[in-house]
PDB file of C-alpha atoms in Angstrom:
ATOM      1  CA  MET J 174     -37.068 -26.025 -54.368  1.00  0.00           C
ATOM      2  CA  ALA J 175     -38.339 -22.715 -55.753  1.00  0.00           C
ATOM      3  CA  THR J 176     -34.840 -21.429 -55.325  1.00  0.00           C
ATOM      4  CA  ALA J 177     -33.314 -24.188 -57.218  1.00  0.00           C
ATOM      5  CA  SER J 178     -35.844 -23.863 -59.967  1.00  0.00           C
ATOM      6  CA  SER J 179     -35.239 -20.086 -60.205  1.00  0.00           C
ATOM      7  CA  ASN J 180     -31.297 -20.744 -60.341  1.00  0.00           C
ATOM      8  CA  THR J 181     -31.894 -23.225 -63.191  1.00  0.00           C
ATOM      9  CA  ARG J 182     -33.849 -20.714 -65.108  1.00  0.00           C
ATOM     10  CA  SER J 183     -31.452 -17.879 -64.440  1.00  0.00           C
ATOM     11  CA  PHE J 184     -28.568 -20.282 -65.549  1.00  0.00           C
ATOM     12  CA  SER J 185     -30.351 -21.398 -68.671  1.00  0.00           C
ATOM     13  CA  ALA J 186     -31.158 -17.661 -69.613  1.00  0.00           C
ATOM     14  CA  GLY J 187     -27.514 -16.723 -68.918  1.00  0.00           C
ATOM     15  CA  ARG J 188     -26.336 -19.546 -71.197  1.00  0.00           C
ATOM     16  CA  VAL J 189     -28.740 -18.580 -73.980  1.00  0.00           C
ATOM     17  CA  ILE J 190     -27.439 -14.991 -73.896  1.00  0.00           C
ATOM     18  CA  LEU J 191     -23.714 -16.241 -73.757  1.00  0.00           C
ATOM     19  CA  TYR J 192     -24.328 -18.540 -76.849  1.00  0.00           C
ATOM     20  CA  ALA J 193     -26.153 -15.791 -78.635  1.00  0.00           C
ATOM     21  CA  LEU J 194     -23.274 -13.317 -78.126  1.00  0.00           C
ATOM     22  CA  LEU J 195     -20.687 -15.952 -79.071  1.00  0.00           C
ATOM     23  CA  ALA J 196     -22.578 -16.743 -82.346  1.00  0.00           C
ATOM     24  CA  LEU J 197     -22.914 -13.087 -83.154  1.00  0.00           C
ATOM     25  CA  PHE J 198     -19.209 -12.466 -82.679  1.00  0.00           C
ATOM     26  CA  CYS J 199     -18.414 -15.583 -84.665  1.00  0.00           C
ATOM     27  CA  ILE J 200     -20.632 -14.318 -87.555  1.00  0.00           C
ATOM     28  CA  TYR J 201     -18.852 -10.981 -87.201  1.00  0.00           C
ATOM     29  CA  TYR J 202     -15.293 -12.503 -87.479  1.00  0.00           C
ATOM     30  CA  LEU J 203     -16.116 -15.199 -90.111  1.00  0.00           C
ATOM     31  CA  LEU J 204     -18.052 -12.921 -92.455  1.00  0.00           C
ATOM     32  CA  PRO J 205     -15.008 -11.666 -94.397  1.00  0.00           C
ATOM     33  CA  LEU J 206     -13.792 -15.175 -94.760  1.00  0.00           C
ATOM     34  CA  TYR J 207     -17.277 -16.256 -96.205  1.00  0.00           C
ATOM     35  CA  VAL J 208     -17.160 -13.208 -98.635  1.00  0.00           C
ATOM     36  CA  MET J 209     -13.707 -14.225 -99.805  1.00  0.00           C
ATOM     37  CA  VAL J 210     -14.553 -17.904-100.183  1.00  0.00           C
ATOM     38  CA  VAL J 211     -17.817 -17.646-102.115  1.00  0.00           C
ATOM     39  CA  ASN J 212     -16.464 -14.995-104.296  1.00  0.00           C
ATOM     40  CA  SER J 213     -13.394 -16.961-105.151  1.00  0.00           C
ATOM     41  CA  LEU J 214     -15.653 -19.706-106.398  1.00  0.00           C
ATOM     42  CA  LYS J 215     -17.777 -17.474-108.748  1.00  0.00           C
ATOM     43  CA  PRO J 216     -17.186 -16.215-112.450  1.00  0.00           C
ATOM     44  CA  LEU J 217     -16.218 -12.689-112.555  1.00  0.00           C
ATOM     45  CA  SER J 218     -19.543 -11.857-114.082  1.00  0.00           C
ATOM     46  CA  GLU J 219     -21.461 -12.797-111.130  1.00  0.00           C
ATOM     47  CA  ILE J 220     -19.285 -10.552-108.822  1.00  0.00           C
ATOM     48  CA  THR J 221     -19.618  -7.463-111.150  1.00  0.00           C
ATOM     49  CA  ALA J 222     -23.399  -8.020-111.408  1.00  0.00           C
ATOM     50  CA  GLY J 223     -23.586  -7.423-107.561  1.00  0.00           C
ATOM     51  CA  GLY J 224     -24.732  -9.735-104.861  1.00  0.00           C
ATOM     52  CA  MET J 225     -21.258 -10.546-103.312  1.00  0.00           C
ATOM     53  CA  MET J 226     -22.999 -12.201-100.269  1.00  0.00           C
ATOM     54  CA  ALA J 227     -24.888 -14.718-102.523  1.00  0.00           C
ATOM     55  CA  LEU J 228     -23.659 -18.210-102.999  1.00  0.00           C
ATOM     56  CA  PRO J 229     -22.398 -18.916-106.673  1.00  0.00           C
ATOM     57  CA  GLN J 230     -24.806 -19.801-109.150  1.00  0.00           C
ATOM     58  CA  ASP J 231     -22.145 -21.285-111.324  1.00  0.00           C
ATOM     59  CA  TRP J 232     -19.428 -22.927-109.087  1.00  0.00           C
ATOM     60  CA  THR J 233     -15.908 -22.740-110.703  1.00  0.00           C
ATOM     61  CA  LEU J 234     -12.278 -23.453-109.497  1.00  0.00           C
ATOM     62  CA  ALA J 235     -10.906 -21.383-112.435  1.00  0.00           C
ATOM     63  CA  PRO J 236      -9.926 -18.404-110.235  1.00  0.00           C
ATOM     64  CA  TRP J 237      -7.964 -20.644-107.873  1.00  0.00           C
ATOM     65  CA  LEU J 238      -6.148 -22.216-110.952  1.00  0.00           C
ATOM     66  CA  SER J 239      -5.404 -18.891-112.348  1.00  0.00           C
ATOM     67  CA  ALA J 240      -4.176 -17.357-109.041  1.00  0.00           C
ATOM     68  CA  TRP J 241      -1.909 -20.389-108.603  1.00  0.00           C
ATOM     69  CA  SER J 242      -0.359 -20.810-111.893  1.00  0.00           C
ATOM     70  CA  THR J 243      -1.286 -18.432-114.596  1.00  0.00           C
ATOM     71  CA  ALA J 244      -2.253 -14.886-113.092  1.00  0.00           C
ATOM     72  CA  GLN J 245      -0.038 -11.859-113.837  1.00  0.00           C
ATOM     73  CA  VAL J 246       2.349 -11.178-110.979  1.00  0.00           C
ATOM     74  CA  GLY J 247       4.518  -8.200-111.778  1.00  0.00           C
ATOM     75  CA  VAL J 248       5.922  -8.622-115.338  1.00  0.00           C
ATOM     76  CA  GLU J 249       5.309 -12.526-115.666  1.00  0.00           C
ATOM     77  CA  ALA J 250       2.249 -14.565-115.717  1.00  0.00           C
ATOM     78  CA  THR J 251       3.541 -17.135-113.206  1.00  0.00           C
ATOM     79  CA  GLY J 252       0.656 -17.063-110.612  1.00  0.00           C
ATOM     80  CA  LEU J 253       1.646 -17.359-106.985  1.00  0.00           C
ATOM     81  CA  ARG J 254       3.217 -20.825-107.098  1.00  0.00           C
ATOM     82  CA  PRO J 255       6.864 -19.844-107.203  1.00  0.00           C
ATOM     83  CA  TYR J 256       6.435 -17.152-104.450  1.00  0.00           C
ATOM     84  CA  PHE J 257       4.624 -19.718-102.334  1.00  0.00           C
ATOM     85  CA  LEU J 258       7.725 -21.842-102.615  1.00  0.00           C
ATOM     86  CA  ASN J 259       9.892 -18.928-101.692  1.00  0.00           C
ATOM     87  CA  SER J 260       7.834 -18.373 -98.614  1.00  0.00           C
ATOM     88  CA  ILE J 261       8.220 -22.045 -97.525  1.00  0.00           C
ATOM     89  CA  LEU J 262      12.083 -21.907 -98.223  1.00  0.00           C
ATOM     90  CA  MET J 263      12.295 -18.865 -95.961  1.00  0.00           C
ATOM     91  CA  VAL J 264       9.840 -19.706 -93.176  1.00  0.00           C
ATOM     92  CA  VAL J 265      11.048 -23.169 -92.253  1.00  0.00           C
ATOM     93  CA  PRO J 266      14.718 -22.465 -91.684  1.00  0.00           C
ATOM     94  CA  ALA J 267      14.098 -19.192 -90.140  1.00  0.00           C
ATOM     95  CA  VAL J 268      11.541 -20.563 -87.630  1.00  0.00           C
ATOM     96  CA  ALA J 269      13.720 -23.702 -86.813  1.00  0.00           C
ATOM     97  CA  LEU J 270      17.036 -21.588 -86.181  1.00  0.00           C
ATOM     98  CA  SER J 271      15.428 -18.850 -84.202  1.00  0.00           C
ATOM     99  CA  THR J 272      13.600 -21.452 -82.141  1.00  0.00           C
ATOM    100  CA  LEU J 273      16.736 -23.615 -81.492  1.00  0.00           C
ATOM    101  CA  VAL J 274      18.894 -20.508 -80.719  1.00  0.00           C
ATOM    102  CA  GLY J 275      16.131 -19.155 -78.352  1.00  0.00           C
ATOM    103  CA  ALA J 276      16.032 -22.428 -76.491  1.00  0.00           C
ATOM    104  CA  LEU J 277      19.855 -22.420 -76.042  1.00  0.00           C
ATOM    105  CA  ASN J 278      19.851 -18.846 -74.967  1.00  0.00           C
ATOM    106  CA  GLY J 279      17.073 -19.456 -72.420  1.00  0.00           C
ATOM    107  CA  TYR J 280      18.929 -22.345 -71.202  1.00  0.00           C
ATOM    108  CA  VAL J 281      22.077 -20.358 -70.608  1.00  0.00           C
ATOM    109  CA  LEU J 282      20.355 -17.421 -69.083  1.00  0.00           C
ATOM    110  CA  THR J 283      18.548 -19.523 -66.380  1.00  0.00           C
ATOM    111  CA  LYS J 284      20.831 -22.554 -65.660  1.00  0.00           C
ATOM    112  CA  TRP J 285      24.246 -21.106 -66.532  1.00  0.00           C
ATOM    113  CA  ALA J 286      23.965 -17.555 -65.615  1.00  0.00           C
ATOM    114  CA  PHE J 287      26.923 -15.363 -65.731  1.00  0.00           C
ATOM    115  CA  ARG J 288      27.920 -11.893 -64.832  1.00  0.00           C
ATOM    116  CA  GLY J 289      25.972  -9.585 -66.957  1.00  0.00           C
ATOM    117  CA  SER J 290      23.481 -12.055 -68.069  1.00  0.00           C
ATOM    118  CA  THR J 291      20.634  -9.873 -66.701  1.00  0.00           C
ATOM    119  CA  VAL J 292      21.806  -6.956 -68.819  1.00  0.00           C
ATOM    120  CA  LEU J 293      22.171  -9.221 -71.861  1.00  0.00           C
ATOM    121  CA  PHE J 294      18.690 -10.638 -71.469  1.00  0.00           C
ATOM    122  CA  GLY J 295      17.337  -6.946 -71.169  1.00  0.00           C
ATOM    123  CA  LEU J 296      19.092  -6.084 -74.322  1.00  0.00           C
ATOM    124  CA  LEU J 297      17.525  -9.071 -76.115  1.00  0.00           C
ATOM    125  CA  LEU J 298      14.254  -8.048 -74.744  1.00  0.00           C
ATOM    126  CA  PHE J 299      14.731  -4.455 -75.944  1.00  0.00           C
ATOM    127  CA  GLY J 300      15.176  -5.836 -79.406  1.00  0.00           C
ATOM    128  CA  CYS J 301      11.705  -7.266 -79.452  1.00  0.00           C
ATOM    129  CA  PHE J 302      10.276  -3.652 -79.343  1.00  0.00           C
ATOM    130  CA  ILE J 303      12.291  -2.183 -81.961  1.00  0.00           C
ATOM    131  CA  PRO J 304      10.055  -1.257 -85.006  1.00  0.00           C
ATOM    132  CA  PHE J 305      10.825  -2.944 -88.208  1.00  0.00           C
ATOM    133  CA  GLN J 306      11.360   0.291 -90.040  1.00  0.00           C
ATOM    134  CA  MET J 307      14.308   1.282 -87.778  1.00  0.00           C
ATOM    135  CA  VAL J 308      16.431  -1.673 -88.917  1.00  0.00           C
ATOM    136  CA  LEU J 309      15.897  -1.368 -92.575  1.00  0.00           C
ATOM    137  CA  ILE J 310      19.071   0.678 -93.510  1.00  0.00           C
ATOM    138  CA  PRO J 311      21.520  -1.092 -91.040  1.00  0.00           C
ATOM    139  CA  MET J 312      20.039  -4.544 -92.078  1.00  0.00           C
ATOM    140  CA  ALA J 313      20.381  -3.583 -95.756  1.00  0.00           C
ATOM    141  CA  ARG J 314      24.132  -2.573 -95.278  1.00  0.00           C
ATOM    142  CA  MET J 315      24.792  -5.907 -93.479  1.00  0.00           C
ATOM    143  CA  LEU J 316      23.125  -7.988 -96.061  1.00  0.00           C
ATOM    144  CA  GLY J 317      25.251  -6.220 -98.754  1.00  0.00           C
ATOM    145  CA  LEU J 318      28.354  -6.895 -96.824  1.00  0.00           C
ATOM    146  CA  MET J 319      27.505 -10.524 -96.433  1.00  0.00           C
ATOM    147  CA  GLY J 320      26.526 -10.971-100.009  1.00  0.00           C
ATOM    148  CA  LEU J 321      22.966 -11.948 -99.130  1.00  0.00           C
ATOM    149  CA  ALA J 322      20.950  -9.034-100.513  1.00  0.00           C
ATOM    150  CA  GLY J 323      18.103  -9.895-102.736  1.00  0.00           C
ATOM    151  CA  SER J 324      18.001 -13.548-101.878  1.00  0.00           C
ATOM    152  CA  VAL J 325      16.014 -16.155 -99.814  1.00  0.00           C
ATOM    153  CA  PRO J 326      19.120 -16.810 -97.541  1.00  0.00           C
ATOM    154  CA  GLY J 327      19.181 -13.174 -96.846  1.00  0.00           C
ATOM    155  CA  LEU J 328      15.422 -13.190 -95.661  1.00  0.00           C
ATOM    156  CA  ILE J 329      16.251 -16.008 -93.586  1.00  0.00           C
ATOM    157  CA  PHE J 330      18.933 -14.261 -91.840  1.00  0.00           C
ATOM    158  CA  VAL J 331      16.894 -11.140 -91.282  1.00  0.00           C
ATOM    159  CA  HIS J 332      13.960 -13.116 -89.770  1.00  0.00           C
ATOM    160  CA  PHE J 333      16.270 -15.334 -87.833  1.00  0.00           C
ATOM    161  CA  VAL J 334      18.018 -12.185 -86.324  1.00  0.00           C
ATOM    162  CA  TYR J 335      14.734 -10.516 -85.523  1.00  0.00           C
ATOM    163  CA  GLY J 336      13.138 -13.583 -84.000  1.00  0.00           C
ATOM    164  CA  ILE J 337      15.853 -14.343 -81.422  1.00  0.00           C
ATOM    165  CA  GLY J 338      14.617 -11.739 -78.931  1.00  0.00           C
ATOM    166  CA  PHE J 339      11.125 -13.242 -78.858  1.00  0.00           C
ATOM    167  CA  SER J 340      12.227 -16.915 -78.712  1.00  0.00           C
ATOM    168  CA  THR J 341      14.754 -16.148 -76.011  1.00  0.00           C
ATOM    169  CA  LEU J 342      12.076 -14.479 -73.997  1.00  0.00           C
ATOM    170  CA  TYR J 343       9.738 -17.465 -74.259  1.00  0.00           C
ATOM    171  CA  PHE J 344      12.357 -20.033 -73.475  1.00  0.00           C
ATOM    172  CA  ARG J 345      14.040 -18.072 -70.638  1.00  0.00           C
ATOM    173  CA  ASN J 346      10.702 -17.660 -68.855  1.00  0.00           C
ATOM    174  CA  TYR J 347       9.866 -21.280 -69.337  1.00  0.00           C
ATOM    175  CA  TYR J 348      13.144 -22.614 -68.180  1.00  0.00           C
ATOM    176  CA  ALA J 349      13.096 -20.274 -65.084  1.00  0.00           C
ATOM    177  CA  ALA J 350      10.472 -22.575 -63.572  1.00  0.00           C
ATOM    178  CA  PHE J 351      12.452 -25.773 -64.455  1.00  0.00           C
ATOM    179  CA  PRO J 352      13.936 -27.525 -61.415  1.00  0.00           C
ATOM    180  CA  THR J 353      17.589 -26.400 -61.323  1.00  0.00           C
ATOM    181  CA  GLU J 354      18.130 -29.575 -59.065  1.00  0.00           C
ATOM    182  CA  LEU J 355      17.788 -31.776 -62.110  1.00  0.00           C
ATOM    183  CA  VAL J 356      20.595 -29.821 -63.846  1.00  0.00           C
ATOM    184  CA  ARG J 357      22.820 -29.908 -60.705  1.00  0.00           C
ATOM    185  CA  ALA J 358      22.185 -33.854 -60.418  1.00  0.00           C
ATOM    186  CA  ALA J 359      23.081 -34.372 -64.087  1.00  0.00           C
ATOM    187  CA  GLN J 360      26.354 -32.271 -63.561  1.00  0.00           C
ATOM    188  CA  ILE J 361      27.239 -34.516 -60.539  1.00  0.00           C
ATOM    189  CA  ASP J 362      26.682 -37.683 -62.957  1.00  0.00           C
ATOM    190  CA  GLY J 363      29.182 -36.052 -65.332  1.00  0.00           C
ATOM    191  CA  ALA J 364      26.818 -34.582 -67.989  1.00  0.00           C
ATOM    192  CA  GLY J 365      28.154 -31.589 -69.702  1.00  0.00           C
ATOM    193  CA  PHE J 366      26.688 -28.395 -71.113  1.00  0.00           C
ATOM    194  CA  PHE J 367      25.184 -29.712 -74.274  1.00  0.00           C
ATOM    195  CA  ARG J 368      24.221 -33.098 -72.963  1.00  0.00           C
ATOM    196  CA  ILE J 369      22.194 -31.521 -70.195  1.00  0.00           C
ATOM    197  CA  PHE J 370      20.537 -29.350 -72.846  1.00  0.00           C
ATOM    198  CA  TYR J 371      19.734 -32.122 -75.276  1.00  0.00           C
ATOM    199  CA  ARG J 372      18.888 -34.831 -72.800  1.00  0.00           C
ATOM    200  CA  ILE J 373      17.049 -32.964 -70.158  1.00  0.00           C
ATOM    201  CA  LEU J 374      15.920 -29.495 -71.120  1.00  0.00           C
ATOM    202  CA  LEU J 375      15.079 -30.000 -74.797  1.00  0.00           C
ATOM    203  CA  PRO J 376      12.717 -32.971 -74.329  1.00  0.00           C
ATOM    204  CA  SER J 377      10.591 -31.081 -71.898  1.00  0.00           C
ATOM    205  CA  SER J 378      10.172 -28.046 -74.054  1.00  0.00           C
ATOM    206  CA  GLY J 379       7.462 -29.224 -76.289  1.00  0.00           C
ATOM    207  CA  PRO J 380       4.768 -26.695 -75.138  1.00  0.00           C
ATOM    208  CA  ILE J 381       6.839 -23.694 -75.186  1.00  0.00           C
ATOM    209  CA  ALA J 382       8.435 -24.727 -78.475  1.00  0.00           C
ATOM    210  CA  VAL J 383       4.965 -24.991 -80.093  1.00  0.00           C
ATOM    211  CA  VAL J 384       4.383 -21.461 -78.848  1.00  0.00           C
ATOM    212  CA  CYS J 385       7.535 -20.183 -80.248  1.00  0.00           C
ATOM    213  CA  ILE J 386       6.917 -21.980 -83.541  1.00  0.00           C
ATOM    214  CA  ILE J 387       3.453 -20.739 -84.142  1.00  0.00           C
ATOM    215  CA  TRP J 388       4.472 -17.145 -83.116  1.00  0.00           C
ATOM    216  CA  GLN J 389       7.593 -17.098 -85.468  1.00  0.00           C
ATOM    217  CA  PHE J 390       5.860 -18.846 -88.344  1.00  0.00           C
ATOM    218  CA  THR J 391       2.844 -16.304 -88.304  1.00  0.00           C
ATOM    219  CA  ASN J 392       5.096 -13.245 -88.045  1.00  0.00           C
ATOM    220  CA  ILE J 393       7.463 -14.527 -90.758  1.00  0.00           C
ATOM    221  CA  TRP J 394       4.789 -15.792 -93.151  1.00  0.00           C
ATOM    222  CA  ASN J 395       2.800 -12.580 -92.929  1.00  0.00           C
ATOM    223  CA  ASP J 396       5.562 -10.146 -93.115  1.00  0.00           C
ATOM    224  CA  PHE J 397       5.538  -7.656 -95.972  1.00  0.00           C
ATOM    225  CA  LEU J 398       7.993  -5.013 -95.078  1.00  0.00           C
ATOM    226  CA  PHE J 399      11.172  -7.289 -94.891  1.00  0.00           C
ATOM    227  CA  GLY J 400      10.053  -9.135 -98.043  1.00  0.00           C
ATOM    228  CA  ALA J 401       9.471  -5.981-100.071  1.00  0.00           C
ATOM    229  CA  SER J 402      12.698  -4.374 -98.783  1.00  0.00           C
ATOM    230  CA  PHE J 403      15.304  -7.295 -98.940  1.00  0.00           C
ATOM    231  CA  SER J 404      14.098  -9.503-101.891  1.00  0.00           C
ATOM    232  CA  ASP J 405      14.595  -9.375-105.617  1.00  0.00           C
ATOM    233  CA  PHE J 406      12.020 -10.617-108.163  1.00  0.00           C
ATOM    234  CA  ASN J 407      13.160 -14.169-107.889  1.00  0.00           C
ATOM    235  CA  SER J 408      13.174 -14.323-103.957  1.00  0.00           C
ATOM    236  CA  GLN J 409       9.841 -12.474-103.217  1.00  0.00           C
ATOM    237  CA  PRO J 410       7.727 -14.021-100.616  1.00  0.00           C
ATOM    238  CA  MET J 411       4.017 -14.791-100.843  1.00  0.00           C
ATOM    239  CA  THR J 412       2.808 -11.599 -99.361  1.00  0.00           C
ATOM    240  CA  VAL J 413       4.834  -9.370-101.794  1.00  0.00           C
ATOM    241  CA  ALA J 414       3.630 -11.392-104.708  1.00  0.00           C
ATOM    242  CA  LEU J 415       0.010 -11.206-103.559  1.00  0.00           C
ATOM    243  CA  ASN J 416       0.379  -7.383-103.553  1.00  0.00           C
ATOM    244  CA  ASN J 417       1.765  -7.467-107.057  1.00  0.00           C
ATOM    245  CA  LEU J 418      -1.018  -9.753-108.217  1.00  0.00           C
ATOM    246  CA  VAL J 419      -3.549  -7.146-107.256  1.00  0.00           C
ATOM    247  CA  GLN J 420      -1.562  -4.118-108.456  1.00  0.00           C
ATOM    248  CA  SER J 421      -0.580  -5.891-111.810  1.00  0.00           C
ATOM    249  CA  SER J 422      -4.249  -6.175-112.831  1.00  0.00           C
ATOM    250  CA  THR J 423      -5.188  -3.938-115.756  1.00  0.00           C
ATOM    251  CA  GLY J 424      -8.511  -3.142-117.266  1.00  0.00           C
ATOM    252  CA  VAL J 425     -11.273  -5.309-115.517  1.00  0.00           C
ATOM    253  CA  LYS J 426     -10.252  -6.154-111.986  1.00  0.00           C
ATOM    254  CA  GLU J 427     -10.303 -10.026-111.530  1.00  0.00           C
ATOM    255  CA  TYR J 428     -11.689  -9.993-107.913  1.00  0.00           C
ATOM    256  CA  ASN J 429     -12.381 -13.683-107.887  1.00  0.00           C
ATOM    257  CA  VAL J 430      -8.655 -14.383-108.686  1.00  0.00           C
ATOM    258  CA  HIS J 431      -7.560 -11.790-105.902  1.00  0.00           C
ATOM    259  CA  PHE J 432      -9.806 -13.616-103.256  1.00  0.00           C
ATOM    260  CA  ALA J 433      -8.440 -16.866-104.189  1.00  0.00           C
ATOM    261  CA  GLY J 434      -4.875 -15.554-103.912  1.00  0.00           C
ATOM    262  CA  ALA J 435      -5.619 -14.004-100.627  1.00  0.00           C
ATOM    263  CA  ILE J 436      -6.932 -17.153 -99.121  1.00  0.00           C
ATOM    264  CA  MET J 437      -3.931 -19.071-100.616  1.00  0.00           C
ATOM    265  CA  ALA J 438      -1.677 -16.728 -98.601  1.00  0.00           C
ATOM    266  CA  ALA J 439      -3.578 -17.216 -95.455  1.00  0.00           C
ATOM    267  CA  LEU J 440      -4.057 -21.084 -95.668  1.00  0.00           C
ATOM    268  CA  PRO J 441      -0.617 -22.031 -94.081  1.00  0.00           C
ATOM    269  CA  THR J 442      -1.060 -19.980 -91.046  1.00  0.00           C
ATOM    270  CA  LEU J 443      -4.635 -21.101 -90.647  1.00  0.00           C
ATOM    271  CA  LEU J 444      -3.471 -24.665 -90.990  1.00  0.00           C
ATOM    272  CA  VAL J 445      -0.851 -24.173 -88.238  1.00  0.00           C
ATOM    273  CA  TYR J 446      -3.231 -22.805 -85.910  1.00  0.00           C
ATOM    274  CA  ILE J 447      -5.816 -25.652 -86.362  1.00  0.00           C
ATOM    275  CA  VAL J 448      -3.303 -28.364 -85.975  1.00  0.00           C
ATOM    276  CA  ALA J 449      -1.306 -26.803 -83.096  1.00  0.00           C
ATOM    277  CA  GLY J 450      -3.851 -24.440 -81.554  1.00  0.00           C
ATOM    278  CA  ARG J 451      -4.481 -26.605 -78.410  1.00  0.00           C
ATOM    279  CA  TYR J 452      -0.742 -26.849 -77.797  1.00  0.00           C
ATOM    280  CA  PHE J 453      -0.482 -23.142 -78.295  1.00  0.00           C
ATOM    281  CA  VAL J 454      -2.823 -22.480 -75.395  1.00  0.00           C
ATOM    282  CA  ARG J 455      -1.210 -25.196 -73.241  1.00  0.00           C
ATOM    283  CA  GLY J 456       2.304 -23.554 -73.848  1.00  0.00           C
ATOM    284  CA  LEU J 457       0.989 -20.174 -72.985  1.00  0.00           C
ATOM    285  CA  MET J 458      -0.269 -21.591 -69.700  1.00  0.00           C
ATOM    286  CA  ALA J 459       2.918 -23.326 -69.049  1.00  0.00           C
ATOM    287  CA  GLY J 460       5.007 -20.247 -68.868  1.00  0.00           C
ATOM    288  CA  SER J 461       5.498 -18.283 -72.002  1.00  0.00           C
ATOM    289  CA  VAL J 462       3.698 -15.332 -70.614  1.00  0.00           C
ATOM    290  CA  LYS J 463       5.332 -15.444 -67.050  1.00  0.00           C
ATOM    291  CA  GLY J 464       8.379 -13.403 -66.290  1.00  0.00           C
TER     292      GLY J 464
END
């Protein structure tokens, strides 16, 4: 009885320490977000007067409205709204295309393997680790030849190509554990290459598709280098516009507008993780990190 009581006290003490550490880490990681949110809801005078950690005395949404539609970005006072739309137009097709092609590649490399397929997969895997900076000049040359330089379709193409390696890796590892007997049985029943893919493989790919979509969405939305290198003024994505918003400020820095703009730029990825976070973990456990 005494041993059980001792174990209970030890367990409780351990839990208290664990929760205290977790709370400490949560505060540490959420503190920058708190500073950004509270200062984006203050007049600029309260920020310049000090006390950035304090709650606003005069709550206002004016910085958010300014960041969205009237703030100076580059040479025009358009706010971030047109660049937010550019990012949406770039991210959605790039993620969809790279995920679909990655699924098709994974299907071929596992269930329809051919001579040299291992080498091909190795080359695709190697492409995942090439730094962005190394492909800037060849990609710029390719976009020029294709007539896509300085456009949203050009950015879609760049991110689509760069994302194929990662999406192929995810789906290839996931489909490697998929029963090949089901594919053989479907072939005996007369199903062809694409029919097996769409009717058998693709419907069972939900967890790994979510992993791939979240990974691709986060990388593409947060990318700055490709956006700054391959876009013109009318096709700049959100991250480039946010940088221009901060750099365009003259005289008094409007920190409250900058904080609001930064939160706007982070909201889509935050929303994706909140909505699909549990599926992301489930997909990782289902095979995306096996290989």
